[in-house]
Coordinates of C-alpha atoms in Angstrom, one line a residue:
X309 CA 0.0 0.0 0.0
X310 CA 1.0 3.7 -0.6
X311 CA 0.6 5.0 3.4
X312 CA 1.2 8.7 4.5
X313 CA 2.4 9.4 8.3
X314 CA 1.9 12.7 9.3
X315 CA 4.6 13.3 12.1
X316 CA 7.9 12.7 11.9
X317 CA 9.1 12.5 15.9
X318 CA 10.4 9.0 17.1
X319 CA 6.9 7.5 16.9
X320 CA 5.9 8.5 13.1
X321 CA 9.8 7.6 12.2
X322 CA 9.5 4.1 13.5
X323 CA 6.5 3.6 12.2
X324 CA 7.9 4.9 8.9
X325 CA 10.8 2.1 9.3
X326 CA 8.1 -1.1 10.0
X327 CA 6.4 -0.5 7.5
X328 CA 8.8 0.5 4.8
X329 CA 10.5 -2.8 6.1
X330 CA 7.0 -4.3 5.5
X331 CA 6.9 -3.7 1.8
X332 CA 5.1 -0.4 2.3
X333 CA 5.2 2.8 -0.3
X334 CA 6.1 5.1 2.4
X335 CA 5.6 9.0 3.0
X336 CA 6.3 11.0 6.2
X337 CA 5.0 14.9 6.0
X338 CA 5.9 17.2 9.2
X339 CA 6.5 20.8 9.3
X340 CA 9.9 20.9 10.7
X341 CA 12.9 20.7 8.6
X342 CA 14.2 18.2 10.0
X343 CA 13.2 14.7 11.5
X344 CA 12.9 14.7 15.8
X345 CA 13.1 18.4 16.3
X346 CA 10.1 18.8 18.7
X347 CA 8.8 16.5 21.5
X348 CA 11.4 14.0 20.6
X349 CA 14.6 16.2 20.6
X350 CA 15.9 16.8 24.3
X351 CA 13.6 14.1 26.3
X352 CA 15.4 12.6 29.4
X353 CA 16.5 9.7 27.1
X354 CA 14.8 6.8 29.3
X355 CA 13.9 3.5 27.9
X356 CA 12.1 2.3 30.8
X357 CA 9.9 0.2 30.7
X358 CA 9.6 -0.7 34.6
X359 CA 8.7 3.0 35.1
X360 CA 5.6 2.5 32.6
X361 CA 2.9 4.0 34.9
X362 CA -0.2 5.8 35.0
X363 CA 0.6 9.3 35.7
X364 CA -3.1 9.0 37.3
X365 CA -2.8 6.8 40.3
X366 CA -4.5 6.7 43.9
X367 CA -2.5 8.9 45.5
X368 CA -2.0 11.0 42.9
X369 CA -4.7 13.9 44.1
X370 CA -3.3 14.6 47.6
X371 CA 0.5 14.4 46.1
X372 CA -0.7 17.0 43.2
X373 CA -1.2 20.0 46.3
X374 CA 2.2 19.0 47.6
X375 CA 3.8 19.4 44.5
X376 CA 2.2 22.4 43.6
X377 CA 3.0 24.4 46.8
X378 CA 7.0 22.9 46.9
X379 CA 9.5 25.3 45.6
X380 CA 11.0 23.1 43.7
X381 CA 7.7 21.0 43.1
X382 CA 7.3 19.0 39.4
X383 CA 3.2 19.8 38.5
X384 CA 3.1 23.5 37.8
X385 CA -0.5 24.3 36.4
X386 CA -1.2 28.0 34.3
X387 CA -5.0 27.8 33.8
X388 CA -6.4 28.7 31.2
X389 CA -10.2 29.9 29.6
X390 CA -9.9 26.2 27.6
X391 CA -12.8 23.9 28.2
X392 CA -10.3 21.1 27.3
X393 CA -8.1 21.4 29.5
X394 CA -10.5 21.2 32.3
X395 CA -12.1 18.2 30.7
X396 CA -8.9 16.2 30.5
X397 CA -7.8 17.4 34.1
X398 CA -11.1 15.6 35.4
X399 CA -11.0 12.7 33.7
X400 CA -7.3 12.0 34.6
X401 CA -8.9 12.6 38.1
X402 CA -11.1 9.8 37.6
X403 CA -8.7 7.8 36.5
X404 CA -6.8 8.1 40.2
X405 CA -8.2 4.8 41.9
X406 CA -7.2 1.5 42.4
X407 CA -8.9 -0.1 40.0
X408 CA -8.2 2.3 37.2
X409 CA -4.9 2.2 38.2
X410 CA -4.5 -1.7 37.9
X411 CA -6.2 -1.7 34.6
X412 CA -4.4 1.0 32.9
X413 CA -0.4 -0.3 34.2
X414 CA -1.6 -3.6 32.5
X415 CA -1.8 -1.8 29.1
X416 CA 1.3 0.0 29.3
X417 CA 3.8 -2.8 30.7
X418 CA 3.5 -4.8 27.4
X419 CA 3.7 -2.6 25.0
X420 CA 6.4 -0.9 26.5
X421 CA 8.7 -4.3 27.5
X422 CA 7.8 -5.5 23.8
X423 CA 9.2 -1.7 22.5
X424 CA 12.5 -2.1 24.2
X425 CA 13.1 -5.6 22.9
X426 CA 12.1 -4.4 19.5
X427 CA 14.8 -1.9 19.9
X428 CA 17.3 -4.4 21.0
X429 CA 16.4 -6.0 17.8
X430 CA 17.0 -2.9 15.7
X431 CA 20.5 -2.8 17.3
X432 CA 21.6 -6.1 16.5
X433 CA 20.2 -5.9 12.8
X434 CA 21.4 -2.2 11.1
X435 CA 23.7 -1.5 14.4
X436 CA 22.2 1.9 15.4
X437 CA 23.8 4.3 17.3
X438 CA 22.1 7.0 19.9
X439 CA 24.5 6.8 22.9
X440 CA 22.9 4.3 24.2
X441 CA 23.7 2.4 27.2
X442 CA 22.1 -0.8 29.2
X443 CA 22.8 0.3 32.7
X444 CA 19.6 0.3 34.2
X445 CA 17.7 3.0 36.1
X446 CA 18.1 3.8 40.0
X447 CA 15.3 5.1 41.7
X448 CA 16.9 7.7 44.3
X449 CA 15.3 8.0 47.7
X450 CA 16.0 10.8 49.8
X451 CA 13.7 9.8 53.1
X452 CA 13.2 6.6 54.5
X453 CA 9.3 7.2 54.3
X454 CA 10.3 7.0 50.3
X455 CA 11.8 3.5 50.3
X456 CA 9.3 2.3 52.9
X457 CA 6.6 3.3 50.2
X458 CA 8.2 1.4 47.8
X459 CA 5.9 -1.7 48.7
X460 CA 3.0 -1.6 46.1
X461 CA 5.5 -0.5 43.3
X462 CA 7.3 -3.7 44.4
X463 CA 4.1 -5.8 43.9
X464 CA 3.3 -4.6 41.0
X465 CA 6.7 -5.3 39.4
X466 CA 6.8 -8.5 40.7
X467 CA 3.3 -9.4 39.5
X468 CA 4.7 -8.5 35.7
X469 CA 8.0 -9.9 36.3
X470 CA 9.8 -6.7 35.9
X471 CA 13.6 -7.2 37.7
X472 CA 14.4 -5.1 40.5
X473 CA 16.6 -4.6 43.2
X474 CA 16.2 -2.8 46.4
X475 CA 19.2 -1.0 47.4
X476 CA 20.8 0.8 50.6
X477 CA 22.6 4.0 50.4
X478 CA 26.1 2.0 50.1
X479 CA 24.2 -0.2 46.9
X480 CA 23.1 2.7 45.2
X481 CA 26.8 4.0 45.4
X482 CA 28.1 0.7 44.1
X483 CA 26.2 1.5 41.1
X484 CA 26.5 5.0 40.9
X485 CA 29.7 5.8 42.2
X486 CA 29.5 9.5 42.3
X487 CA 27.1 9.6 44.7
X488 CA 29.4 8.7 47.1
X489 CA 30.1 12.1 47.6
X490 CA 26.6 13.3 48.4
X491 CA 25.6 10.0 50.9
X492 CA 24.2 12.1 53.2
X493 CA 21.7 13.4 50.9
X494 CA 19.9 10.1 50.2
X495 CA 18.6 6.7 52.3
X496 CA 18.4 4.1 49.4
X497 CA 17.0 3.5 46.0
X498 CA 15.1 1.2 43.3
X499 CA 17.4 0.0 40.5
X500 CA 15.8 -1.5 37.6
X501 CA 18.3 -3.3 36.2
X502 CA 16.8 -3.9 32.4
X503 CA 15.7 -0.6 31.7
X504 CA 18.0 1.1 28.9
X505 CA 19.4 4.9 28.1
X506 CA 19.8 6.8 24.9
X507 CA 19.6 10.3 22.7
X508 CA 16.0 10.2 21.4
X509 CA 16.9 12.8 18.5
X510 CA 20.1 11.0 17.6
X511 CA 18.2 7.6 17.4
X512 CA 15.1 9.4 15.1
X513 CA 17.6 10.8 12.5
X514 CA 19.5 7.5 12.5
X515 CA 16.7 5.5 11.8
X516 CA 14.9 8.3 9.6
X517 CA 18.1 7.5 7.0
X518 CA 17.9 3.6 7.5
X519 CA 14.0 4.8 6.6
X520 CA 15.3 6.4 3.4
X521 CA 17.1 3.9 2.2
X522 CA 14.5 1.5 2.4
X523 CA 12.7 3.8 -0.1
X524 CA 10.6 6.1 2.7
X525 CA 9.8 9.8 1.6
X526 CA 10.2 12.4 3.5
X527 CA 8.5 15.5 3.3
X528 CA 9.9 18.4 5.7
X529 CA 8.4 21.7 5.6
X530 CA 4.9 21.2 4.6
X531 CA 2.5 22.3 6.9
X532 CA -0.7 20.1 7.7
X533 CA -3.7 21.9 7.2
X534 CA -6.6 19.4 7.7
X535 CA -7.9 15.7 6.9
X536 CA -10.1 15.4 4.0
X537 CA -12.7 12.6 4.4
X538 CA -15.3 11.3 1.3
X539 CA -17.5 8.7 3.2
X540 CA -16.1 6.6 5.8
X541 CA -12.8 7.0 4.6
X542 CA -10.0 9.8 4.7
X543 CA -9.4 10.5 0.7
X544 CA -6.2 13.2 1.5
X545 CA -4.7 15.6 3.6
X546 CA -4.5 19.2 3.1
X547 CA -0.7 20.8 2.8
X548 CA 1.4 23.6 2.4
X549 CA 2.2 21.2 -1.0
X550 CA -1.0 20.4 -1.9
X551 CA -3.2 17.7 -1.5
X552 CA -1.7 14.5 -0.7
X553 CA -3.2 10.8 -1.1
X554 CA -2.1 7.8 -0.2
X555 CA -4.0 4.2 0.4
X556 CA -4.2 4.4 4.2
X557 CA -3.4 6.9 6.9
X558 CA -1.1 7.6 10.1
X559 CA -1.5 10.1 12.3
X560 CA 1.2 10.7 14.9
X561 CA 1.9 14.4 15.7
X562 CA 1.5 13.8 19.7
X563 CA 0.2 16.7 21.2
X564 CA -1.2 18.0 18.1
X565 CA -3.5 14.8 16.9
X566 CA -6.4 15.6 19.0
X567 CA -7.0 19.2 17.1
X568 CA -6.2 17.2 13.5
X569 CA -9.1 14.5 14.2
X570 CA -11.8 16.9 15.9
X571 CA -13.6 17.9 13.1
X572 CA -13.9 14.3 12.0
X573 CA -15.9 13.3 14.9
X574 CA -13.1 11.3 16.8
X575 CA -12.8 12.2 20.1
X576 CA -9.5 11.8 21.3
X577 CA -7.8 13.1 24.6
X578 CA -4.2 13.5 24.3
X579 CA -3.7 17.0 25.6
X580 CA -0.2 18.4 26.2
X581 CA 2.0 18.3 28.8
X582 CA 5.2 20.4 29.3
X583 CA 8.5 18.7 30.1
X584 CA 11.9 20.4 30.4
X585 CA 15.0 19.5 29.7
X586 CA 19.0 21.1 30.4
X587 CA 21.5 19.2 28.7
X588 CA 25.0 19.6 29.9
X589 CA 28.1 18.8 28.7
X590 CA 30.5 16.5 31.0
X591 CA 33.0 17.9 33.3
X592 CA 34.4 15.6 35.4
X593 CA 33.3 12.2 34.3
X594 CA 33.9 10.4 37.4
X595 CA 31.3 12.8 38.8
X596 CA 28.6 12.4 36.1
X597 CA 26.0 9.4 36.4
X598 CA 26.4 6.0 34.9
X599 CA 22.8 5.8 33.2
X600 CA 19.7 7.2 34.7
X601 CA 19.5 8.3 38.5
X602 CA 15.6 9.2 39.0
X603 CA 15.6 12.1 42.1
X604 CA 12.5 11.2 43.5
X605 CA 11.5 14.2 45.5
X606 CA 11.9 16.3 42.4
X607 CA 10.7 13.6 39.8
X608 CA 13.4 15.1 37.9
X609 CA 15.4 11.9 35.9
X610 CA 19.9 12.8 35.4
X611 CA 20.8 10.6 32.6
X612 CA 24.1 10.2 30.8
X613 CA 24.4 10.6 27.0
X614 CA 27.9 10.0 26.0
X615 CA 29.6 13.5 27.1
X616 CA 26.7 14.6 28.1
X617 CA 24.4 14.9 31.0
X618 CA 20.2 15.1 30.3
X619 CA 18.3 16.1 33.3
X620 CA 14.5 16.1 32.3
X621 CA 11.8 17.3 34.4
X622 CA 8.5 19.1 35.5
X623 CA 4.8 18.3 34.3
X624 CA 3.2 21.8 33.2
X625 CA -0.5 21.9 32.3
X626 CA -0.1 25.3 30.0
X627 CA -1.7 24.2 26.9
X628 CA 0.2 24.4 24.0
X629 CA 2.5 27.1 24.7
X630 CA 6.1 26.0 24.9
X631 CA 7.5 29.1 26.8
X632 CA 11.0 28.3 28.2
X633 CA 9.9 29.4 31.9
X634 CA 13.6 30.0 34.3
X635 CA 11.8 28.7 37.4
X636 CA 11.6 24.9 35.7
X637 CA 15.2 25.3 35.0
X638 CA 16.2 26.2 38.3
X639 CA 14.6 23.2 39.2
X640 CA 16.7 21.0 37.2
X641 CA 19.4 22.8 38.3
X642 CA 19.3 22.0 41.9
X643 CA 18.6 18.3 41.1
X644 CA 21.6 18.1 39.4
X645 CA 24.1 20.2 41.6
X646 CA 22.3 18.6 44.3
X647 CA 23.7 15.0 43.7
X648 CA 26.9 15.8 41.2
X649 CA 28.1 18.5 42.1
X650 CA 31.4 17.7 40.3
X651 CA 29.5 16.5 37.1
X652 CA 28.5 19.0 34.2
X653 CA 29.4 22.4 33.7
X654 CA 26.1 24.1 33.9
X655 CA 27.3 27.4 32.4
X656 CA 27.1 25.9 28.9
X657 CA 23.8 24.0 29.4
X658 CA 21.0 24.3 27.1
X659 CA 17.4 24.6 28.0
X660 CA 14.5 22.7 26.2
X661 CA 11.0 22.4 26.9
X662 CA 8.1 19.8 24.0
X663 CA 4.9 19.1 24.6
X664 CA 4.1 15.5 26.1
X665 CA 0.9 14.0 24.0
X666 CA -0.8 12.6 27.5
X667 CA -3.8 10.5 27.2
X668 CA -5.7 11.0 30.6
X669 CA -5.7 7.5 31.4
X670 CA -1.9 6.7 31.0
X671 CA -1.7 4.3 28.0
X672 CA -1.1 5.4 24.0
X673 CA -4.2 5.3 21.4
X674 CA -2.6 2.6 18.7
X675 CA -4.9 1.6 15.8
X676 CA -7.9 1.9 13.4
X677 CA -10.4 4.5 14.2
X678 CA -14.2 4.7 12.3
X679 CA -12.4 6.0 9.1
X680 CA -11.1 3.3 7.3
X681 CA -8.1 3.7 6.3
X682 CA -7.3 6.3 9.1
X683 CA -5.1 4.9 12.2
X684 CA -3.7 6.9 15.1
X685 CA -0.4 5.9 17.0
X686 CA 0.0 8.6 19.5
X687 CA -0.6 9.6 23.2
X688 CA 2.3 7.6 24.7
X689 CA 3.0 10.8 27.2
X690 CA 5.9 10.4 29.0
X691 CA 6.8 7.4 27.0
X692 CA 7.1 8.2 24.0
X693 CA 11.0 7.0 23.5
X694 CA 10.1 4.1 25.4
X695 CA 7.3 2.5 23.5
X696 CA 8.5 3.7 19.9
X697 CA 9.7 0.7 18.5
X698 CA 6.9 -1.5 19.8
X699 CA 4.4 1.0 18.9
X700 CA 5.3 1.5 15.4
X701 CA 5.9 -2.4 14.9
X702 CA 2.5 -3.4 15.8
X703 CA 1.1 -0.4 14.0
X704 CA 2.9 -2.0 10.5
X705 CA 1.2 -5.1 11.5
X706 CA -1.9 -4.1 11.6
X707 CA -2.2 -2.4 8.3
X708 CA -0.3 -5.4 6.8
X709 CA -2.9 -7.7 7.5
X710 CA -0.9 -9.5 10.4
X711 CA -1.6 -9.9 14.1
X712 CA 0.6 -7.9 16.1
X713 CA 3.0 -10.1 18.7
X714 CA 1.6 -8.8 21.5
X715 CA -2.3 -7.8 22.3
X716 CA -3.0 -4.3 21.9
X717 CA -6.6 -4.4 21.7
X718 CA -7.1 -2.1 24.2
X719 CA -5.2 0.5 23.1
X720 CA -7.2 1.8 20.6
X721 CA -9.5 5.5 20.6
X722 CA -12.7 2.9 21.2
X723 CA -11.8 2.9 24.9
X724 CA -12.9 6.6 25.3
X725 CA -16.2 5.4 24.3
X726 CA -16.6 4.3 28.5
X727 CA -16.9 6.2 31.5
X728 CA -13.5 6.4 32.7
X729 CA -12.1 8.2 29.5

């Protein structure tokens, strides 16, 4: 089939790659020059799929009104006169049980565990490069209260047979060996030892040329107007280059997919949510982090990227705005000086902010909608780098007339149609 992705972060470039590798007649349109230059440029570079979790949980609520009074708190929200931003904000809220909870982690784990293998994969068959590294990811606690609360997160990777270890302060050095410097600043951690690290962008442009030479078209600097429909299919989308038709559809501009699919009746809520980034070049290596070292009083993630340190951060419910705001930084800031001191020089840092595509139950949308030949791969939040690969290899399954390898029935738009949304 001819198919035509509209997006070209790390979810429409995968899904580019599948289903070029498929046989596919492929064409990827996005607005940016280049491939990976929004959401997907500066994330924390995480592949982890043991952290694959609801952002709406039981405790979620009465943690929110901590966060947003701490001065160094990661929820910041900027209301706004937008109806749908309310609406997502409640049902998220009614998405914070245990039930809900339950129901929505068992969505995410296997997609995400299937993504990261999928990505091993890609390694071992066109040797891809990203900086990546297979360190795991430790889960700093800075009060005991934290690592005695550890015991339902324990549970629940034990009941999906997720490997972890529980650590005291002298463990978490032993894997992290500049924290021994800041001891005193920390009681223990959570190291999962199978969760991965890498450059998001430099893994997207890598795999947009492997895309290439597989025959995939790419279309930079075209804006996307609208979807044109004729029935119940979608006959072409409306460019900056005209009218473009393809065979079948795939829509995965994150943030952006909800406002695309509106007029066509589909009812999808991914709304955005601001993340932050400071990247920061390596001074003293034997200060910098190993792989990821999650602060968890600042949910603020340090990650090393070859020479580099990433330190993402902050959930901001702004709308679409993607004002670089010096509070979030200083934020990231502390977090990092906090626990390497020694590490990066912070007076050449950059500072990044994209818009996370959050669906308000936790889990991306993946598959057909009522159109056809329309299908959406979006809303993995957070996650986005985490459940690429998986996501776009299912997605090339599906519109190859194969069943995927792993059940994602329940990840498509025709959950919304139920109460929890």
């Amino acid at each position: 089939m001819k198919v035509l992705i509209l997006g070209s972060g790390v979810i429409g470039v995968t899904s580019a790659y599948y289903l070029a590798r498929a046989g596919h007649e492929v064409t990827v349109v996005d607005r940016q020059p280049e491939p990976a230059l929004e959401t997907s440029f500066a994330n924390a570079g995480e592949v982890s799929p043991g952290y694959s979790s609801p952002w709406a949980g039981p405790g979620v609520p009465v943690k929110a009104i901590k966060w947003l009074l701490m001065k160094h708190g990661p929820l910041v929200i900027r209301p706004k006169l937008d109806p749908v931003m309310w609406v997502w904000l409640l049902k998220m809220l009614r998405n914070c049980t245990s039930a809900r909870y339950a129901v929505n982690k068992s969505r995410m784990i296997p997609i995400a565990e299937y993504s990261r293998d999928s990505l091993r994969d890609l390694r071992r068959d066109i040797g891809v490069q990203y900086d990546e590294r297979s360190q795991g990811t430790l889960q700093l606690f800075r009060y005991q209260a934290q690592l005695d609360g550890t015991a339902e997160d324990i549970a629940v990777l034990k009941q999906y047979g997720v490997p972890f270890e529980v650590l005291s302060r002298e463990g978490c050095i032993a894997v992290e060996p500049a924290l021994a410097g800041v001891k005193e600043k920390f009681v223990g951690g959570l190291r999962l030892p199978q969760d991965e690290t890498g450059d998001c962008h430099m893994f997207t442009q890598a795999l947009a040329k492997h895309a290439q030479a597989l025959g995939v078209r790419f279309l930079f600097n075209t804006s996307i107007d609208r979807i044109v429909t004729e029935g119940a299919r979608v006959s072409g989308v409306a460019t900056s280059a005209g009218l473009l038709q393809a065979d079948a559809y795939v829509l995965a501009l994150g943030s952006w997919s909800s406002r695309l699919v509106a007029p066509l009746g589909i009812s999808l809520p991914v709304y955005p949510v601001k993340g932050y980034s400071i990247t920061v070049p390596i001074k003293d290596a034997s200060g910098a982090p190993e792989s990821t070292v999650m602060d968890e009083s600042y949910k603020v993630a340090i990650t090393r990227l070859g020479n580099r340190i990433r330190v993402g951060g902050t959930a901001e419910i702004s709308g679409y705005s993607d004002k670089l705001y010096a509070a979030r930084r200083a934020t990231l800031d502390h977090s990092l000086t906090d626990l390497f001191p020694r590490g990066g020089d912070l007076s050449k840092a950059t500072f990044w902010s994209g818009l996370r595509p959050m669906t308000p139950d936790g889990p991306p949308v993946i598959g057909p909608t009522h159109y056809a030949n329309l299908h959406l791969n979006t809303g993995h939040g957070t996650l986005g780098w985490t459940m690429s690969c998986g996501s776009g290899r299912v997605l090339a399954d599906m519109l190859s007339g194969r069943k995927p390898e792993i059940d994602v029935s329940a990840l498509t738009v025709e959950r919304y149609k139920y109460r929890f949304g």
